mmCIF file with all atom_site columns, C-alpha atoms in Angstrom:
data_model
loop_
_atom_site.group_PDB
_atom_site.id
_atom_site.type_symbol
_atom_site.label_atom_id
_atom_site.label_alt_id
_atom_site.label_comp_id
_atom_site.label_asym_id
_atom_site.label_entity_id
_atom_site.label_seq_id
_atom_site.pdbx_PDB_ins_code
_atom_site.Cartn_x
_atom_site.Cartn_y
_atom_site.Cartn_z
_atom_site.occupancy
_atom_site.B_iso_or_equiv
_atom_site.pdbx_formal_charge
_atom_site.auth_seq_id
_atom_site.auth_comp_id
_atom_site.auth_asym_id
_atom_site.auth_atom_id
_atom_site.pdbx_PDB_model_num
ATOM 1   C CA . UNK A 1 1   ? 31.226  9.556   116.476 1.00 52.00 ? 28  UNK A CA 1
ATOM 2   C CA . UNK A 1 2   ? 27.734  10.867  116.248 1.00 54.00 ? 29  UNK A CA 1
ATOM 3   C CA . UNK A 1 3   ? 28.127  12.044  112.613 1.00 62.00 ? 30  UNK A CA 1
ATOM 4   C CA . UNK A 1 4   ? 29.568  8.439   111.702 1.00 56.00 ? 31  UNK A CA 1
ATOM 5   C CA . UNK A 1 5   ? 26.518  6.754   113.478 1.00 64.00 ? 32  UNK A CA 1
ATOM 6   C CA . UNK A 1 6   ? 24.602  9.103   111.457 1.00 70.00 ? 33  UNK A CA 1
ATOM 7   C CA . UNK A 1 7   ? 26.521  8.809   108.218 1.00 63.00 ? 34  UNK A CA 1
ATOM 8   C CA . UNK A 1 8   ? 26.088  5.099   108.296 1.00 63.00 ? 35  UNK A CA 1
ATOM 9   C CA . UNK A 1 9   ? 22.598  5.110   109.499 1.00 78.00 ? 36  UNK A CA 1
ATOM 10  C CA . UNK A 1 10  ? 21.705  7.632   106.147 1.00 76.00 ? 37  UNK A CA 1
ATOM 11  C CA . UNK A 1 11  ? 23.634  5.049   104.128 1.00 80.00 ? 38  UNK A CA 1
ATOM 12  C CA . UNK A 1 12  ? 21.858  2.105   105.483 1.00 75.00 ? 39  UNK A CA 1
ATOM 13  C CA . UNK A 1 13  ? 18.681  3.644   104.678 1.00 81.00 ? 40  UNK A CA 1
ATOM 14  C CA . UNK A 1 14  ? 19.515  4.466   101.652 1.00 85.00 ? 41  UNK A CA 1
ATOM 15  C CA . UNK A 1 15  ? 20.622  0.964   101.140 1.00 83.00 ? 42  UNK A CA 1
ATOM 16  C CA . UNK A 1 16  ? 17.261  -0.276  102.486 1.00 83.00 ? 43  UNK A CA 1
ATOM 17  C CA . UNK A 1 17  ? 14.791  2.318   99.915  1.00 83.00 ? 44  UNK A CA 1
ATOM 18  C CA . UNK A 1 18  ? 17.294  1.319   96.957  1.00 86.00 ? 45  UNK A CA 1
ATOM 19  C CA . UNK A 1 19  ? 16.224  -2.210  98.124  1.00 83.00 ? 46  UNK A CA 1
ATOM 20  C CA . UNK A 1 20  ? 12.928  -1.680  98.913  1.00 88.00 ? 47  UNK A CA 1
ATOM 21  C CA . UNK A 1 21  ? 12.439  0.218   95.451  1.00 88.00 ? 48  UNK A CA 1
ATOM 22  C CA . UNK A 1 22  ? 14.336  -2.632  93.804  1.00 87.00 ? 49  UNK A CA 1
ATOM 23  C CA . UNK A 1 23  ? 11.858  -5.347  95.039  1.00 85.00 ? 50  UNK A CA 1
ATOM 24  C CA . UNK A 1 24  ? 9.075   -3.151  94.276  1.00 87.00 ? 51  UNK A CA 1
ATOM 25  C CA . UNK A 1 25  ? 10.195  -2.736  90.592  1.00 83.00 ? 52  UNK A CA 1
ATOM 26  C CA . UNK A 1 26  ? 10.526  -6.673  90.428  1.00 83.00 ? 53  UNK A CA 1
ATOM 27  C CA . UNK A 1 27  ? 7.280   -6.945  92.293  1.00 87.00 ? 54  UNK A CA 1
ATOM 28  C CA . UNK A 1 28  ? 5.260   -5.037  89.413  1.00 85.00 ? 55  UNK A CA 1
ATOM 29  C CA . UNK A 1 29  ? 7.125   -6.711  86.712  1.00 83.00 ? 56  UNK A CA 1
ATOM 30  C CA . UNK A 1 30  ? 6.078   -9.847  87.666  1.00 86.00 ? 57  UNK A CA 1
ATOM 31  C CA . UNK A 1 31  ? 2.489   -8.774  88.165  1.00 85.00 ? 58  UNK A CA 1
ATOM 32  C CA . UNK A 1 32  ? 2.735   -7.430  84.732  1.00 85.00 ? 59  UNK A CA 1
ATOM 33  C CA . UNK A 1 33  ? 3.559   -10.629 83.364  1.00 88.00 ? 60  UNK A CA 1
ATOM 34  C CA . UNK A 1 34  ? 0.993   -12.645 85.210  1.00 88.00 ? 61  UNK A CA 1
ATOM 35  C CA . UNK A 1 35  ? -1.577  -10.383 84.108  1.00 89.00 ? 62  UNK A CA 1
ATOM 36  C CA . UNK A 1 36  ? -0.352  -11.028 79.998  1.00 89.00 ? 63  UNK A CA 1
ATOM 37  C CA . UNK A 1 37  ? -0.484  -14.504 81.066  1.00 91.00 ? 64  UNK A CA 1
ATOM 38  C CA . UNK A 1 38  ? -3.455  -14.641 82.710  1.00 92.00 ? 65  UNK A CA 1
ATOM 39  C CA . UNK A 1 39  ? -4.786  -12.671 79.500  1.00 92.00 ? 66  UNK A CA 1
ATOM 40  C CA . UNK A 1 40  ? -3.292  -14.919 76.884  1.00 92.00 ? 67  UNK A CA 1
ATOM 41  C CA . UNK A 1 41  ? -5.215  -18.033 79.102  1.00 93.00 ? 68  UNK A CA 1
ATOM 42  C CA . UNK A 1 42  ? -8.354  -16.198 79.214  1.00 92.00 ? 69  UNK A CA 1
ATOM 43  C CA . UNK A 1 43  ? -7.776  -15.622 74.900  1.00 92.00 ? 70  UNK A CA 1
ATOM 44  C CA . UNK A 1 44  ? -7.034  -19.819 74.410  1.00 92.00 ? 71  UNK A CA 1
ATOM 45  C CA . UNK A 1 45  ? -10.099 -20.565 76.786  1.00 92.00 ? 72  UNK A CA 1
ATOM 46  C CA . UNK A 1 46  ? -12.295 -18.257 74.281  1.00 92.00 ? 73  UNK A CA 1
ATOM 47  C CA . UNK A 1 47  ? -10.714 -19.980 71.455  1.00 93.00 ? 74  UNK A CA 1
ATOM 48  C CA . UNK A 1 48  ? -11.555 -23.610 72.604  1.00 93.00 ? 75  UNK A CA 1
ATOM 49  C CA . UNK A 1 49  ? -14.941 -22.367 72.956  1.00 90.00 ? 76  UNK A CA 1
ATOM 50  C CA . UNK A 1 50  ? -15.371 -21.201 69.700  1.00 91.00 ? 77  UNK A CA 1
ATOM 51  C CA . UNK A 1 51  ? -13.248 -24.161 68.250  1.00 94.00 ? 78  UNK A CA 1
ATOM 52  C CA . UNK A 1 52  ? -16.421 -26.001 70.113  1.00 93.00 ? 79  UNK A CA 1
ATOM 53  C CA . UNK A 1 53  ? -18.844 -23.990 69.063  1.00 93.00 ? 80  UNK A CA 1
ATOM 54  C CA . UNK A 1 54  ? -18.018 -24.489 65.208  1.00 95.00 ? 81  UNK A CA 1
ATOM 55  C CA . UNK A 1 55  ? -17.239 -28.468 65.626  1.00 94.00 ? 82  UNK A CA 1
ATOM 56  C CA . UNK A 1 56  ? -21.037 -28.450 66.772  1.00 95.00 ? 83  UNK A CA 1
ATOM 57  C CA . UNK A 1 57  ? -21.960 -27.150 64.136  1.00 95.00 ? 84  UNK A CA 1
ATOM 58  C CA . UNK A 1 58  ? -19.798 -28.226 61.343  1.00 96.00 ? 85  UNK A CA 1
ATOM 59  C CA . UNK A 1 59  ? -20.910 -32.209 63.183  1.00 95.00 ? 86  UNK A CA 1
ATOM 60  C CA . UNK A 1 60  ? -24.575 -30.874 63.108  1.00 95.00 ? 87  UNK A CA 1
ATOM 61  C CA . UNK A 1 61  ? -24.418 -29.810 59.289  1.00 96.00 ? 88  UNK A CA 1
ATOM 62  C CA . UNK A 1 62  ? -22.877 -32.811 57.967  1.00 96.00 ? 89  UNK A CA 1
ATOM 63  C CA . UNK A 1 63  ? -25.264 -35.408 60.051  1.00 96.00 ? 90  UNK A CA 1
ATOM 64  C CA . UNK A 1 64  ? -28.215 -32.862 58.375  1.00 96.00 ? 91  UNK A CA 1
ATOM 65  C CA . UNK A 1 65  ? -25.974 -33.332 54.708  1.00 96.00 ? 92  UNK A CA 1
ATOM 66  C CA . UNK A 1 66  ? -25.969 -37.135 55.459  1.00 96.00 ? 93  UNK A CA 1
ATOM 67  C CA . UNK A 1 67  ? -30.108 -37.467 56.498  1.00 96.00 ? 94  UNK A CA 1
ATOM 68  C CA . UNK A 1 68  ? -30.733 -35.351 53.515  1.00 95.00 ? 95  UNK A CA 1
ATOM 69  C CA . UNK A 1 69  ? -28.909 -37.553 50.862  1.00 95.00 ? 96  UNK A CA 1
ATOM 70  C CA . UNK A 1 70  ? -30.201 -40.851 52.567  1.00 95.00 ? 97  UNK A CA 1
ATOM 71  C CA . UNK A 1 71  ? -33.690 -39.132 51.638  1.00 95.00 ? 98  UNK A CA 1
ATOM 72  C CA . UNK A 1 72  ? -32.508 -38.061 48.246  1.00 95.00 ? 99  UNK A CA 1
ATOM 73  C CA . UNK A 1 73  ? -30.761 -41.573 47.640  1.00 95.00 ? 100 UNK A CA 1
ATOM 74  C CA . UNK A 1 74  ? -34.099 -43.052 48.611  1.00 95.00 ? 101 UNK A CA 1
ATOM 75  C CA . UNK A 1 75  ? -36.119 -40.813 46.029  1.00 95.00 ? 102 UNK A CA 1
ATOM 76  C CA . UNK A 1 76  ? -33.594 -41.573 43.104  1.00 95.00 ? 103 UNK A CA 1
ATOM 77  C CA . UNK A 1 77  ? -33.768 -45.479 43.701  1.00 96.00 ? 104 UNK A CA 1
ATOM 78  C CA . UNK A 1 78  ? -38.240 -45.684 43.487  1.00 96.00 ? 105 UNK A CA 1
ATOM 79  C CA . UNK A 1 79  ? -38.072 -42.933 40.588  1.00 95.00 ? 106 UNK A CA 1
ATOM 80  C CA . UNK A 1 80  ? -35.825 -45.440 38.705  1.00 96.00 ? 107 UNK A CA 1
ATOM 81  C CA . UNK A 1 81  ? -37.734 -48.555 39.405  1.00 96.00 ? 108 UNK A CA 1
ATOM 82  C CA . UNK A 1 82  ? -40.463 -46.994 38.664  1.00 94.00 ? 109 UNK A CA 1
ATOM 83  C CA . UNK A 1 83  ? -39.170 -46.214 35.265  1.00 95.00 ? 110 UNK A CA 1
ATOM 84  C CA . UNK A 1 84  ? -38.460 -49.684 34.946  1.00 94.00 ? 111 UNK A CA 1
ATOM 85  C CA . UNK A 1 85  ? -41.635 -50.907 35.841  1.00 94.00 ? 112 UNK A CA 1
ATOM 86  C CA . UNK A 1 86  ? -42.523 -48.136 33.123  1.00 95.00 ? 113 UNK A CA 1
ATOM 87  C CA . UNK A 1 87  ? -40.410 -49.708 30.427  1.00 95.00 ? 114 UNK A CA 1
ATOM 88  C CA . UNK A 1 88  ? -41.648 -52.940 31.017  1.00 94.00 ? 115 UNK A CA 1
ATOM 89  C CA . UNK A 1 89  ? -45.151 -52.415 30.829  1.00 94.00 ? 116 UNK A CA 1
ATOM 90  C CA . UNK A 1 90  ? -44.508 -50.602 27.736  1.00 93.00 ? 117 UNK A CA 1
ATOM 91  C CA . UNK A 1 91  ? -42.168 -53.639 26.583  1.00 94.00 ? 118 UNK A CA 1
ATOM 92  C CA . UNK A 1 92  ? -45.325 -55.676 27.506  1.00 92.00 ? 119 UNK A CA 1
ATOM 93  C CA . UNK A 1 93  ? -47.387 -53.802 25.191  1.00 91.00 ? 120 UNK A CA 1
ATOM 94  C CA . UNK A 1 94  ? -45.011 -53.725 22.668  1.00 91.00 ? 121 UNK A CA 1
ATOM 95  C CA . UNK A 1 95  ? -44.704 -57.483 22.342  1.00 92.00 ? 122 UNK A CA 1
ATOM 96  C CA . UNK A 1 96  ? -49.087 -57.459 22.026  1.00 91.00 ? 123 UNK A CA 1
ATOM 97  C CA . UNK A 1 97  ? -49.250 -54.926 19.382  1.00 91.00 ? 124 UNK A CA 1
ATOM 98  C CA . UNK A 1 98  ? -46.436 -56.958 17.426  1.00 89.00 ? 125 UNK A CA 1
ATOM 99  C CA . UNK A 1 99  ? -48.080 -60.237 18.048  1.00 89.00 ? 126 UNK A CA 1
ATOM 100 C CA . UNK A 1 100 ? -51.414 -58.976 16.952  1.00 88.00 ? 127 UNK A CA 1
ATOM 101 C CA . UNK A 1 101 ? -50.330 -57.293 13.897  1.00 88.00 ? 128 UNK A CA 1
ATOM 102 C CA . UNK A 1 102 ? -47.993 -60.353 13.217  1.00 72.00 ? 129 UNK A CA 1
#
């Protein structure tokens, strides 16, 4: 009777490191995929920051592109009337020199 006792406590153990093992195993597989998920979180968080980062910028540049051709816009429009004011003054004298020399 002993050696049954002690045949199924051996077996029960057995039963209870297989299990024990078993959730182990599971234990660090599951750890190891939290850890690539955690990971691949930490890698889409970086992302978004750089995404960020270069919106910023690309937004800064093109208010900077849109100041700069208000200024340029600006510059065109008094060189031309200038060059009209030019042209008419020059009209003007035209219109003397013809009137004079008749």
């Amino acid at each position: 009777m002993h050696t049954m006792t002690t045949a199924l406590s051996d077996s029960f153990l057995e039963r209870m490191n297989t299990a024990e093992r078993e959730y182990k195993d599971a234990r660090e597989g599951h750890l190891d995929h939290a850890s690539a998920s955690l990971e691949a979180v930490l890698a889409y968080l970086a992302s978004l920051d750089d995404m960020k980062s270069i919106y910023s910028y690309t937004s800064r540049d093109l208010l900077d592109m849109v100041e700069e051709s208000a200024v340029e816009s600006n510059v065109a429009q008094e060189v031309i009337h200038a060059e009209a004011d030019i042209e008419r003054e020059n009209e003007v004298v035209s219109i003397n020199q013809i009137n004079l020399i008749g």
